[in-house]
Coordinates of C-alpha atoms in Angstrom, one line a residue:
M293 CA 25.2 -12.5 15.2
S294 CA 24.5 -8.8 14.9
S295 CA 24.4 -6.4 12.0
P296 CA 24.4 -2.6 11.8
E297 CA 20.9 -1.1 12.0
R298 CA 19.8 0.3 8.7
P299 CA 16.4 2.0 8.1
S300 CA 14.2 0.2 5.6
P301 CA 13.8 2.0 2.2
E302 CA 10.9 4.4 2.4
F303 CA 10.2 6.7 -0.5
N304 CA 7.3 8.8 -1.6
T305 CA 5.8 6.7 -4.4
N306 CA 3.6 9.7 -5.3
Q307 CA 6.5 11.2 -7.1
V308 CA 7.9 9.6 -10.3
P309 CA 11.5 8.4 -9.6
S310 CA 14.0 10.7 -11.2
H311 CA 17.1 9.5 -13.0
F312 CA 19.3 10.0 -9.9
L313 CA 16.7 8.4 -7.6
L314 CA 16.6 5.4 -9.9
K315 CA 20.4 5.1 -9.7
Y316 CA 20.2 5.2 -5.9
L317 CA 17.4 2.7 -5.8
W318 CA 19.4 0.4 -8.1
S319 CA 22.6 0.7 -5.9
E320 CA 20.6 0.0 -2.8
L321 CA 18.9 -3.0 -4.4
R322 CA 22.2 -4.3 -5.6
S323 CA 23.9 -3.9 -2.2
R324 CA 21.1 -5.8 -0.5
Q325 CA 21.3 -8.6 -3.1
V326 CA 25.1 -8.9 -2.6
E327 CA 24.6 -8.9 1.2
R328 CA 21.9 -11.6 0.8
E329 CA 24.2 -13.7 -1.3
Q330 CA 26.9 -13.4 1.4
H331 CA 24.5 -14.4 4.1
L332 CA 23.4 -17.4 2.0
S333 CA 27.0 -18.4 1.6
K334 CA 27.6 -18.2 5.3
K335 CA 24.5 -20.1 6.0
T336 CA 25.6 -22.9 3.6
T337 CA 29.0 -23.0 5.5
Y338 CA 27.2 -23.3 8.8
E339 CA 25.0 -26.0 7.5
N340 CA 28.0 -28.0 6.4
E341 CA 29.7 -27.5 9.8
V342 CA 26.5 -28.4 11.6
T343 CA 26.3 -31.6 9.5
S344 CA 29.9 -32.5 10.4
Y345 CA 29.5 -31.9 14.1
A346 CA 26.2 -33.8 14.1
D347 CA 28.1 -36.7 12.4
V348 CA 30.7 -36.7 15.2
V349 CA 28.1 -36.7 17.9
K350 CA 26.1 -39.4 16.1
K351 CA 29.3 -41.5 15.7
E352 CA 30.1 -41.4 19.5
E353 CA 26.5 -42.0 20.6
P354 CA 26.8 -45.9 20.6
A355 CA 29.9 -45.8 22.8
L356 CA 28.3 -43.3 25.1
L357 CA 25.2 -45.4 25.3
A358 CA 27.3 -48.6 26.0
A359 CA 29.3 -46.8 28.8
Q360 CA 26.1 -45.6 30.4
K361 CA 24.7 -49.2 30.4
A362 CA 28.0 -50.5 31.8
V363 CA 27.8 -48.1 34.7
E364 CA 24.3 -49.0 35.4
Y365 CA 25.1 -52.7 35.2
H366 CA 28.1 -52.6 37.5
S367 CA 26.2 -50.4 40.0
A368 CA 23.3 -52.9 40.1
T369 CA 25.7 -55.8 40.5
I370 CA 27.5 -54.1 43.5
D371 CA 24.1 -53.3 45.1
Y372 CA 23.1 -57.0 44.7
I373 CA 26.4 -58.3 46.2
R374 CA 26.1 -56.0 49.1
S375 CA 22.5 -56.9 49.8
R376 CA 23.1 -60.7 49.5
P377 CA 22.6 -62.5 53.0
T378 CA 25.7 -64.2 54.7
A379 CA 25.8 -67.8 55.9
P380 CA 24.2 -68.5 59.4
S381 CA 26.5 -69.2 62.5
P382 CA 26.3 -72.6 64.1
D383 CA 23.7 -72.5 66.9
A384 CA 22.8 -75.6 68.9
S385 CA 19.3 -74.2 69.6
N386 CA 18.4 -74.3 66.0
D387 CA 19.5 -77.9 65.6
P388 CA 16.5 -80.3 65.7
S389 CA 18.6 -82.9 67.5
S390 CA 19.3 -80.6 70.3
G391 CA 16.9 -82.4 72.4
T392 CA 18.9 -85.6 72.4
N393 CA 22.4 -84.2 71.8
Q394 CA 23.2 -81.2 73.9
S395 CA 26.6 -80.4 72.2
V396 CA 28.2 -80.4 68.8
S397 CA 31.5 -81.9 68.1
A398 CA 34.5 -79.7 67.5
E399 CA 35.0 -81.0 64.0
T400 CA 31.5 -79.8 62.8
T401 CA 32.1 -76.4 64.2
A402 CA 35.4 -76.0 62.6
L403 CA 33.9 -77.1 59.2
L404 CA 31.1 -74.5 59.3
S405 CA 33.5 -71.7 60.3
S406 CA 35.8 -72.6 57.4
Q407 CA 32.8 -72.5 54.8
L408 CA 31.6 -69.1 56.1
S409 CA 35.1 -67.6 55.8
E410 CA 35.4 -68.8 52.2
S411 CA 31.9 -67.3 51.2
T412 CA 32.8 -63.9 52.7
R413 CA 36.1 -63.8 50.9
E414 CA 34.4 -64.6 47.6
S415 CA 31.9 -61.8 48.1
E416 CA 34.6 -59.4 48.9
V417 CA 36.5 -60.4 45.8
L418 CA 33.4 -60.0 43.6
L419 CA 32.6 -56.7 45.2
E420 CA 36.1 -55.4 44.6
N421 CA 36.1 -56.5 41.0
E422 CA 32.8 -54.9 40.3
E423 CA 33.8 -51.7 42.0
R424 CA 37.0 -51.6 39.8
R425 CA 34.9 -52.2 36.7
L426 CA 32.5 -49.5 37.7
V427 CA 35.3 -47.0 38.1
K428 CA 36.6 -47.9 34.6
A429 CA 33.1 -47.5 33.1
K430 CA 32.6 -44.1 34.9
A431 CA 36.0 -43.0 33.6
L432 CA 35.1 -44.0 30.1
L433 CA 31.7 -42.2 30.3
Q434 CA 33.4 -39.1 31.6
E435 CA 35.9 -39.2 28.8
L436 CA 33.1 -39.6 26.2
H437 CA 31.2 -36.6 27.7
V438 CA 34.3 -34.5 27.6
R439 CA 35.0 -35.6 24.0
L440 CA 31.4 -34.7 22.9
E441 CA 31.2 -31.5 24.8
E442 CA 33.0 -29.4 22.2
P443 CA 31.1 -30.6 19.2
K444 CA 27.8 -30.0 21.0
V445 CA 28.8 -26.5 21.9
H446 CA 29.9 -25.8 18.3
L447 CA 26.7 -27.4 17.0
M448 CA 24.6 -25.1 19.3
I449 CA 26.5 -22.0 18.2
R450 CA 26.1 -22.8 14.5
E451 CA 22.4 -23.5 14.9
K452 CA 21.9 -20.1 16.6
K453 CA 23.9 -18.3 13.9
M454 CA 21.8 -20.1 11.2
K455 CA 18.6 -18.8 12.8
Q456 CA 20.0 -15.2 12.9
L457 CA 21.0 -15.5 9.3
E458 CA 17.6 -16.7 8.3
Q459 CA 16.1 -13.7 10.0
L460 CA 18.5 -11.4 8.2
I461 CA 17.8 -13.0 4.9
E462 CA 14.0 -12.7 5.5
T463 CA 14.5 -9.0 6.3
L464 CA 16.6 -8.5 3.2
D465 CA 14.0 -10.3 1.0
G466 CA 11.4 -7.8 2.3
E467 CA 13.6 -4.8 1.5
I468 CA 14.5 -6.2 -1.9
H469 CA 10.8 -6.7 -2.7
E470 CA 10.1 -3.1 -1.6
L471 CA 12.9 -1.7 -3.7
A472 CA 11.8 -3.8 -6.7
L473 CA 8.3 -2.4 -6.3
L474 CA 9.7 1.1 -6.3
M475 CA 11.6 0.4 -9.5
R476 CA 8.7 -1.3 -11.3
P477 CA 8.1 0.1 -14.8
Q478 CA 4.8 1.7 -14.1
L479 CA 6.4 4.0 -11.5
R480 CA 9.0 5.1 -14.1
V481 CA 6.2 6.2 -16.4
P482 CA 5.3 9.9 -15.8
D483 CA 1.7 10.6 -14.7
E484 CA 1.2 12.6 -18.0
V485 CA 1.8 9.4 -20.0
W486 CA -0.7 7.5 -17.8
L487 CA -3.2 10.3 -18.4
L488 CA -2.8 9.8 -22.1
V489 CA -3.3 6.0 -21.8
F490 CA -6.3 6.3 -19.6
G491 CA -7.7 9.0 -21.8
I492 CA -7.4 6.6 -24.8
L493 CA -9.1 3.9 -22.8
L494 CA -11.9 6.3 -22.0
E495 CA -12.4 7.5 -25.6
E496 CA -11.5 4.4 -27.6
D497 CA -15.0 2.9 -27.5
N498 CA -18.3 4.5 -26.8
R499 CA -19.9 1.2 -25.9
L500 CA -21.2 0.9 -22.3
Y501 CA -19.0 -0.9 -19.8
R502 CA -21.0 -3.1 -17.4
T503 CA -19.8 -3.4 -13.8
K504 CA -19.7 -6.8 -12.2
D505 CA -22.5 -6.4 -9.7
Q506 CA -24.4 -3.6 -11.4
R507 CA -25.7 -5.3 -14.5
W508 CA -27.5 -2.3 -15.9
L509 CA -25.5 0.6 -14.8
F510 CA -22.4 1.2 -16.8
A511 CA -19.3 2.7 -15.1
P512 CA -16.4 4.3 -17.0
P513 CA -13.4 2.0 -17.7
T514 CA -11.4 4.3 -15.4
L515 CA -13.2 2.6 -12.5
T516 CA -11.5 -0.7 -13.3
A517 CA -8.1 0.9 -13.9
S518 CA -8.3 2.7 -10.5
Q519 CA -8.5 -0.7 -8.7
V520 CA -5.3 -2.1 -10.2
C521 CA -2.8 -0.5 -7.8
Q522 CA -2.4 2.5 -5.6
H523 CA -0.4 4.5 -8.2
W524 CA -3.1 4.1 -10.8
R525 CA -5.8 4.9 -8.2
R526 CA -4.0 8.1 -7.3
V527 CA -3.6 9.1 -11.0
T528 CA -7.2 8.4 -11.9
H529 CA -8.7 10.0 -8.8
S530 CA -6.7 13.2 -9.2
H531 CA -7.9 13.9 -12.7
S532 CA -11.5 14.6 -13.2
S533 CA -11.3 14.3 -17.0
L534 CA -11.0 10.5 -16.6
W535 CA -14.5 10.2 -15.1
T536 CA -16.5 11.8 -17.8
K537 CA -18.4 8.7 -19.1
I538 CA -21.2 6.8 -17.4
G539 CA -24.3 5.1 -18.8
F540 CA -27.4 3.2 -17.9
Q541 CA -30.1 1.1 -19.5
F542 CA -33.3 2.9 -20.1
D543 CA -36.1 1.6 -17.8
R544 CA -38.1 2.9 -14.9
Y545 CA -36.3 1.8 -11.8
W546 CA -33.1 2.5 -9.9
E547 CA -31.6 0.7 -7.0
P548 CA -29.8 2.6 -4.2
R549 CA -26.4 1.1 -5.1
Q550 CA -26.7 2.1 -8.7
L551 CA -27.6 5.6 -7.6
D552 CA -24.6 5.7 -5.3
L553 CA -22.2 4.7 -8.1
F554 CA -23.8 7.3 -10.4
R555 CA -23.3 9.9 -7.7
F556 CA -19.7 8.8 -7.1
V557 CA -18.8 9.2 -10.8
L558 CA -20.4 12.6 -11.0
E559 CA -18.4 13.7 -7.9
Q560 CA -15.2 12.4 -9.4
A561 CA -15.9 14.3 -12.7
R562 CA -16.4 17.5 -10.7
D563 CA -16.8 20.4 -13.2
Q564 CA -16.2 18.4 -16.3
K565 CA -18.8 17.6 -19.0
V566 CA -20.1 14.1 -18.5
F567 CA -20.8 11.8 -21.4
L568 CA -24.1 10.2 -20.4
I569 CA -24.8 7.1 -22.5
V570 CA -28.3 5.6 -22.5
D571 CA -28.8 2.1 -23.8
M572 CA -32.4 1.8 -25.1
S573 CA -32.1 -1.8 -26.5
S574 CA -34.5 -3.4 -24.0
P575 CA -35.9 -2.5 -20.6
R576 CA -34.7 -4.4 -17.5
V577 CA -37.2 -6.8 -15.9
H578 CA -38.7 -5.4 -12.7
S579 CA -37.2 -7.3 -9.8
N580 CA -39.1 -8.1 -6.6
T581 CA -36.9 -6.0 -4.3
T582 CA -38.5 -3.2 -2.4
E583 CA -35.3 -1.1 -2.5
E584 CA -36.0 0.4 -5.9
T585 CA -36.4 4.0 -6.7
D586 CA -37.6 5.9 -9.8
Y587 CA -35.4 7.9 -12.2
V588 CA -36.7 11.0 -10.5
D589 CA -34.2 10.4 -7.6
I590 CA -31.4 11.4 -9.9
Q591 CA -32.6 14.9 -9.4
S592 CA -31.7 14.6 -5.7
I593 CA -28.0 14.6 -6.6
E594 CA -26.6 17.9 -5.7
G595 CA -26.0 20.2 -8.7
I596 CA -27.5 17.8 -11.2
R597 CA -29.5 20.5 -13.0
N598 CA -26.5 22.8 -13.3
R599 CA -24.2 20.1 -14.7
K600 CA -23.2 20.0 -18.3
F601 CA -24.0 16.7 -20.1
I602 CA -23.2 15.1 -23.5
L603 CA -26.0 12.7 -24.4
G604 CA -25.2 9.5 -26.1
V605 CA -28.0 7.1 -27.1
E606 CA -27.2 3.4 -28.0
N607 CA -29.6 1.2 -29.9
P608 CA -32.4 3.7 -30.2
P609 CA -35.9 2.4 -31.2
R610 CA -37.4 3.0 -34.6
T611 CA -38.9 6.3 -33.3
L612 CA -36.8 8.0 -30.6
N613 CA -38.5 10.5 -28.3
L614 CA -36.2 12.2 -25.9
R615 CA -38.9 13.8 -23.9
E616 CA -39.4 10.8 -21.6
L617 CA -35.7 10.6 -20.8
C618 CA -35.5 14.3 -20.0
D619 CA -38.7 14.2 -17.9
K620 CA -37.4 11.2 -15.8
T621 CA -33.9 12.3 -15.3
G622 CA -34.5 16.0 -14.9
I623 CA -31.7 16.7 -17.3
T624 CA -33.3 19.2 -19.8
S625 CA -30.3 20.4 -21.8
F626 CA -27.3 18.8 -23.4
T627 CA -24.3 20.5 -24.9
A628 CA -23.9 17.7 -27.4
V629 CA -25.9 14.8 -28.7
I630 CA -24.6 11.5 -30.1
I631 CA -27.1 9.0 -31.3
N632 CA -25.9 5.6 -32.6
G633 CA -28.6 4.0 -34.7
S634 CA -28.6 0.9 -36.9
D635 CA -28.1 0.6 -40.6
L636 CA -30.6 -2.3 -40.7
R637 CA -33.7 -0.2 -40.0
Q638 CA -34.9 3.3 -40.7
N639 CA -34.4 5.3 -37.6
T640 CA -36.2 8.6 -37.1
G641 CA -36.7 10.6 -34.0
D642 CA -38.4 13.6 -32.2
L643 CA -35.6 15.9 -31.2
E644 CA -37.6 18.9 -30.1
Q645 CA -36.1 18.6 -26.6
L646 CA -32.6 19.8 -27.5
P647 CA -32.2 23.3 -26.1
D648 CA -28.6 24.7 -25.8
T649 CA -27.3 21.9 -28.0
R650 CA -24.5 23.0 -30.3
V651 CA -23.0 19.7 -31.4
A652 CA -24.8 16.7 -32.8
S653 CA -23.5 13.4 -34.2
F654 CA -25.9 10.9 -35.8
Y655 CA -24.7 7.3 -36.7
D656 CA -27.4 5.9 -39.1
F657 CA -30.0 8.0 -37.4
Y658 CA -31.7 10.8 -39.2
P659 CA -34.2 12.9 -37.2
S660 CA -37.6 13.5 -38.8
S661 CA -38.2 16.9 -37.1
S662 CA -34.8 18.4 -37.4
A663 CA -35.6 21.9 -38.4
A664 CA -36.8 23.1 -35.0
A665 CA -34.4 21.0 -32.9
L666 CA -31.2 21.6 -34.9
E667 CA -31.5 25.2 -36.0
D668 CA -29.0 26.4 -33.4
L669 CA -26.4 23.7 -34.2
H670 CA -22.8 24.8 -34.8
S671 CA -21.4 21.4 -35.5
L672 CA -23.1 18.5 -37.2
H673 CA -21.7 15.0 -38.0
L674 CA -23.6 12.5 -40.1
Y675 CA -22.3 8.9 -40.4
S676 CA -23.7 6.0 -42.5
E677 CA -22.3 2.5 -42.9
S678 CA -25.0 1.5 -45.4
S679 CA -24.4 1.9 -49.1
R680 CA -27.9 0.6 -50.0
R681 CA -29.8 3.4 -48.4
K682 CA -29.5 6.9 -49.8
V683 CA -29.8 9.7 -47.3
D684 CA -30.9 13.2 -48.4
V685 CA -28.7 15.7 -46.6
S686 CA -30.7 18.7 -47.5
P687 CA -32.7 18.9 -44.2
F688 CA -29.4 19.2 -42.3
L689 CA -27.9 22.0 -44.3
L690 CA -28.4 24.7 -41.7
R691 CA -27.1 28.2 -42.2
S692 CA -25.8 28.2 -38.6
L693 CA -23.3 25.4 -39.2
H694 CA -19.6 26.0 -38.6
E695 CA -18.5 22.4 -39.0
L696 CA -20.1 19.6 -41.1
T697 CA -19.1 16.0 -41.5
L698 CA -20.6 13.6 -44.1
R699 CA -19.1 10.2 -43.6
G700 CA -20.4 7.8 -46.3
D701 CA -20.9 8.3 -50.0
S702 CA -24.6 7.5 -49.5
I703 CA -25.1 10.8 -47.6
D704 CA -25.6 13.3 -50.4
L705 CA -28.0 15.6 -52.1
P706 CA -30.3 13.9 -54.7
S707 CA -28.9 14.0 -58.2
D708 CA -32.2 15.3 -59.6
S709 CA -32.4 18.2 -57.2
E710 CA -31.7 21.7 -58.5
D711 CA -31.8 23.5 -55.2
A712 CA -28.8 25.5 -54.2
F713 CA -27.6 25.9 -50.6
V714 CA -25.4 28.5 -49.0
L715 CA -23.6 27.8 -45.8
P716 CA -22.2 31.2 -44.9
E717 CA -20.6 30.3 -41.6
L718 CA -19.1 26.9 -42.5
T719 CA -15.4 26.8 -41.9
S720 CA -14.7 23.1 -41.7
L721 CA -16.0 20.4 -44.0
R722 CA -15.4 16.6 -44.1
L723 CA -16.6 14.3 -46.9
S724 CA -15.3 12.2 -49.8
P725 CA -14.7 13.3 -53.4
L726 CA -17.6 11.3 -54.6
Q727 CA -20.4 13.2 -52.8
R728 CA -20.8 15.2 -56.0
G729 CA -24.4 16.3 -55.4
F730 CA -23.3 18.2 -52.3
L731 CA -20.1 19.6 -53.9
K732 CA -22.1 20.9 -56.9
R733 CA -24.9 22.7 -55.2
V734 CA -23.5 23.9 -51.9
T735 CA -21.6 27.2 -51.6
T736 CA -19.2 27.7 -48.7
P737 CA -17.6 31.2 -49.0
R738 CA -15.7 30.9 -45.6
L739 CA -14.5 27.3 -45.8
S740 CA -10.9 27.1 -44.6
T741 CA -10.4 23.4 -43.7
L742 CA -11.3 20.5 -46.0
T743 CA -10.9 16.9 -44.8
L744 CA -11.3 14.3 -47.4
D745 CA -12.2 10.7 -46.6
P746 CA -11.5 7.9 -49.1
P747 CA -14.4 6.9 -51.3
D748 CA -16.3 3.7 -50.5
G749 CA -15.0 2.3 -53.8
P750 CA -14.7 3.0 -57.5
D751 CA -17.8 4.3 -59.2
E752 CA -18.2 3.5 -62.9
S753 CA -20.6 6.3 -63.4
I754 CA -17.9 8.9 -62.6
G755 CA -16.3 10.2 -65.8
S756 CA -13.0 11.9 -66.2
D757 CA -14.4 15.2 -65.0
W758 CA -14.7 14.1 -61.4
S759 CA -12.6 16.9 -59.9
S760 CA -14.7 20.0 -61.0
P761 CA -17.2 19.9 -58.1
L762 CA -14.3 19.3 -55.6
L763 CA -12.3 22.2 -56.9
R764 CA -15.3 24.4 -56.7
V765 CA -15.5 23.9 -52.9
S766 CA -11.8 23.6 -52.1
S767 CA -10.8 26.8 -53.9
T768 CA -11.0 28.9 -50.7
C769 CA -9.4 26.4 -48.4
S770 CA -6.0 26.9 -46.7
I771 CA -5.8 23.4 -45.2
I772 CA -6.4 20.2 -47.1
R773 CA -6.4 17.0 -45.0
F774 CA -6.4 13.4 -46.2
D775 CA -7.3 11.0 -43.4
M776 CA -7.0 7.2 -43.6
W777 CA -6.5 6.8 -47.4
E778 CA -5.3 3.2 -47.1
T779 CA -5.6 2.3 -50.8
L780 CA -2.7 0.2 -51.8
P781 CA -1.4 -0.1 -55.4
L782 CA -3.2 -2.7 -57.4
E783 CA -2.4 -4.5 -60.6
N784 CA -5.1 -2.5 -62.4
P785 CA -4.9 1.3 -62.5
V786 CA -6.4 2.9 -59.5
P787 CA -9.1 5.6 -60.3
P788 CA -7.6 9.1 -59.7
Y789 CA -10.3 9.9 -57.1
C790 CA -9.2 6.8 -55.1
S791 CA -5.6 8.0 -54.8
A792 CA -4.7 10.6 -52.2
S793 CA -1.7 11.8 -54.3
A794 CA -3.9 12.3 -57.4
V795 CA -6.6 14.2 -55.5
C796 CA -3.9 16.3 -53.8
V797 CA -2.3 17.4 -57.1
K798 CA -5.8 18.2 -58.6
I799 CA -6.6 20.5 -55.6
I800 CA -3.3 22.3 -55.7
R801 CA -3.6 22.9 -59.4
G802 CA -7.0 24.7 -58.9
S803 CA -6.2 26.4 -55.6
Q804 CA -6.3 30.2 -55.4
K805 CA -3.6 30.5 -52.7
P806 CA -0.9 28.4 -51.0
V807 CA -2.3 25.5 -49.0
K808 CA -1.2 23.3 -46.2
V809 CA -1.5 19.6 -47.0
Q810 CA -1.8 16.9 -44.4
F811 CA -1.6 13.1 -45.0
I812 CA -2.7 11.1 -41.9
D813 CA -2.7 7.3 -41.6
S814 CA -2.7 7.0 -45.3
Y815 CA -0.9 5.4 -48.2
V816 CA 0.8 8.0 -50.3
D817 CA 2.3 7.2 -53.7
G818 CA 5.5 9.2 -53.1
E819 CA 7.0 8.7 -56.6
R820 CA 3.8 9.8 -58.3
L821 CA 3.4 12.7 -56.0
V822 CA 6.9 14.0 -56.6
S823 CA 6.6 13.7 -60.4
D824 CA 3.2 15.4 -60.5
L825 CA 4.4 18.3 -58.3
L826 CA 7.5 18.7 -60.5
A827 CA 5.2 18.8 -63.5
L828 CA 3.2 21.6 -61.8
M829 CA 6.3 23.6 -61.3
G830 CA 7.2 23.2 -65.0
S831 CA 3.7 24.3 -66.0
G832 CA 4.1 27.7 -64.2
V833 CA 2.8 26.9 -60.7
G834 CA 5.2 28.3 -58.2
T835 CA 7.2 26.3 -55.6
K836 CA 5.2 28.0 -52.8
A837 CA 1.9 26.4 -54.0
I838 CA 2.3 24.0 -50.9
E839 CA 3.1 26.2 -47.9
E840 CA 3.5 23.1 -45.7
M841 CA 3.1 19.4 -46.0
V842 CA 2.6 17.0 -43.1
I843 CA 3.1 13.2 -43.5
D844 CA 1.8 11.6 -40.3
R845 CA 2.1 7.8 -39.9
C846 CA 1.9 7.2 -43.6
T847 CA 3.2 4.4 -45.9
G848 CA 4.4 4.6 -49.5
M849 CA 7.0 7.3 -49.0
T850 CA 10.7 6.6 -49.3
R851 CA 13.7 8.6 -48.1
M852 CA 14.4 9.6 -51.7
D853 CA 10.8 10.9 -52.1
C854 CA 11.1 12.9 -48.9
D855 CA 14.4 14.5 -50.0
A856 CA 12.8 15.4 -53.3
L857 CA 9.8 17.0 -51.6
L858 CA 12.2 19.2 -49.6
G859 CA 12.9 21.1 -52.7
I860 CA 9.3 21.5 -53.7
V861 CA 7.3 22.4 -50.6
G862 CA 7.9 25.3 -48.3
C863 CA 8.0 23.1 -45.1
L864 CA 8.0 19.4 -44.7
K865 CA 7.0 17.6 -41.5
I866 CA 7.2 13.9 -41.1
Y867 CA 5.9 11.9 -38.2
V868 CA 6.4 8.2 -37.8

């Protein structure tokens, strides 16, 4: 059985299948599936025919076997008759009485001749009968052979066709599998989308990712993604931005395989800044292997001194000294520093070794010698998850700052302090409305963007005049952003400073110019917001007080509220 030759489907999987290519792939897949079903139907038909012909042959086999045995039996009988000895002729010399009687009587001779003639005739009759039976048996055997010849021929032809069909079906199965692989969902996703997914995977968590065989060297999560399939491997290896994170545990020794992996990640990152995470929780136990090298071998990597690094420190000790790390790695400058401390202990540190650093983020870590190390910072982010420990932010209020983040109500200026601070270059500030010490005594003449975080909770010491310090700072802002205000309506009245809608209305009332308001991942009381804004319009505040309002992935807003806002704000943008 032959079929027209057709090339196997070969496509460039490096390109995302377009709409027309997907339609073509689908038509090819469907045609092969239909062809496979047809072959399976033919194969089933042939199997049924093979079964019927085999039944015919099996049915005639007993008669054929009996005819063969009959032929053999009659042939053996004929051979036996022909080989049987005849009766001896009367011979006086063989008679023991020949010594006394020299002649035999005529009667005895005649009797012997008569017996011999009868025996010969009987043998001839038996031989003739057996030969006749043999002829009949051979004729029957020949007839059976002729009768079974056609079923056997058909049986052989069907079996051959079945083998050809099985080969065709196997080929079609391979082509269907290849087409299905070409149409799998991940190939229909553009590379740009995979870049976003892998980027989120890389940035979602700053914790160190341990590799399977390197227990203390931490590879980027992209390394695992690149080993899933060829498509993901091509995407990850062709974008250096996905290889910008690597870490290790702080101790004295390196093994060659860890050094090779470190070098590989740096090669994949190419000219990108690399986020170097150092885990300082506990040193690794020195192993007995002789193939260990010191940290200093990192300096042997080509271009290590000219590469830009972002330093991340996990689990720092009570007193952190970065000089040892810099001395052992040969990396003397970092563009940014991120130190993740612990809220269970008082972390301090010596940060004098921070030349060329412009961005610093401290999570429950507050340097003791910050003045010299941080004087050139442009961006500073302080985070605290502890409400029990108060952090004095005054050592970090540097005149060079352009961006400042204070996450946590416990990070503030002391309430008994009377010092005033001026941040002349600050343009972006992030804090909560309850950091009143900072809001009262810090002057920000160039502040343009204010991001407000929700307070840690209601504060009974806050009176009705909670908004004055906030209005003092926000008066020059053109962008007000509310991020992750997830306060839901409660049975008891919510304090105004815990409601994004109430804080927004307060700021707009005291603003000196039209502002842009952004609600991101927050709960917004739409009904209250609309009513308060309408009240502002009635009190003389123009409709252009809000130049633009962005509602991004928020809850609490209805379609009716959005329609009402269209007549109040200059531009309304809603993202779901």
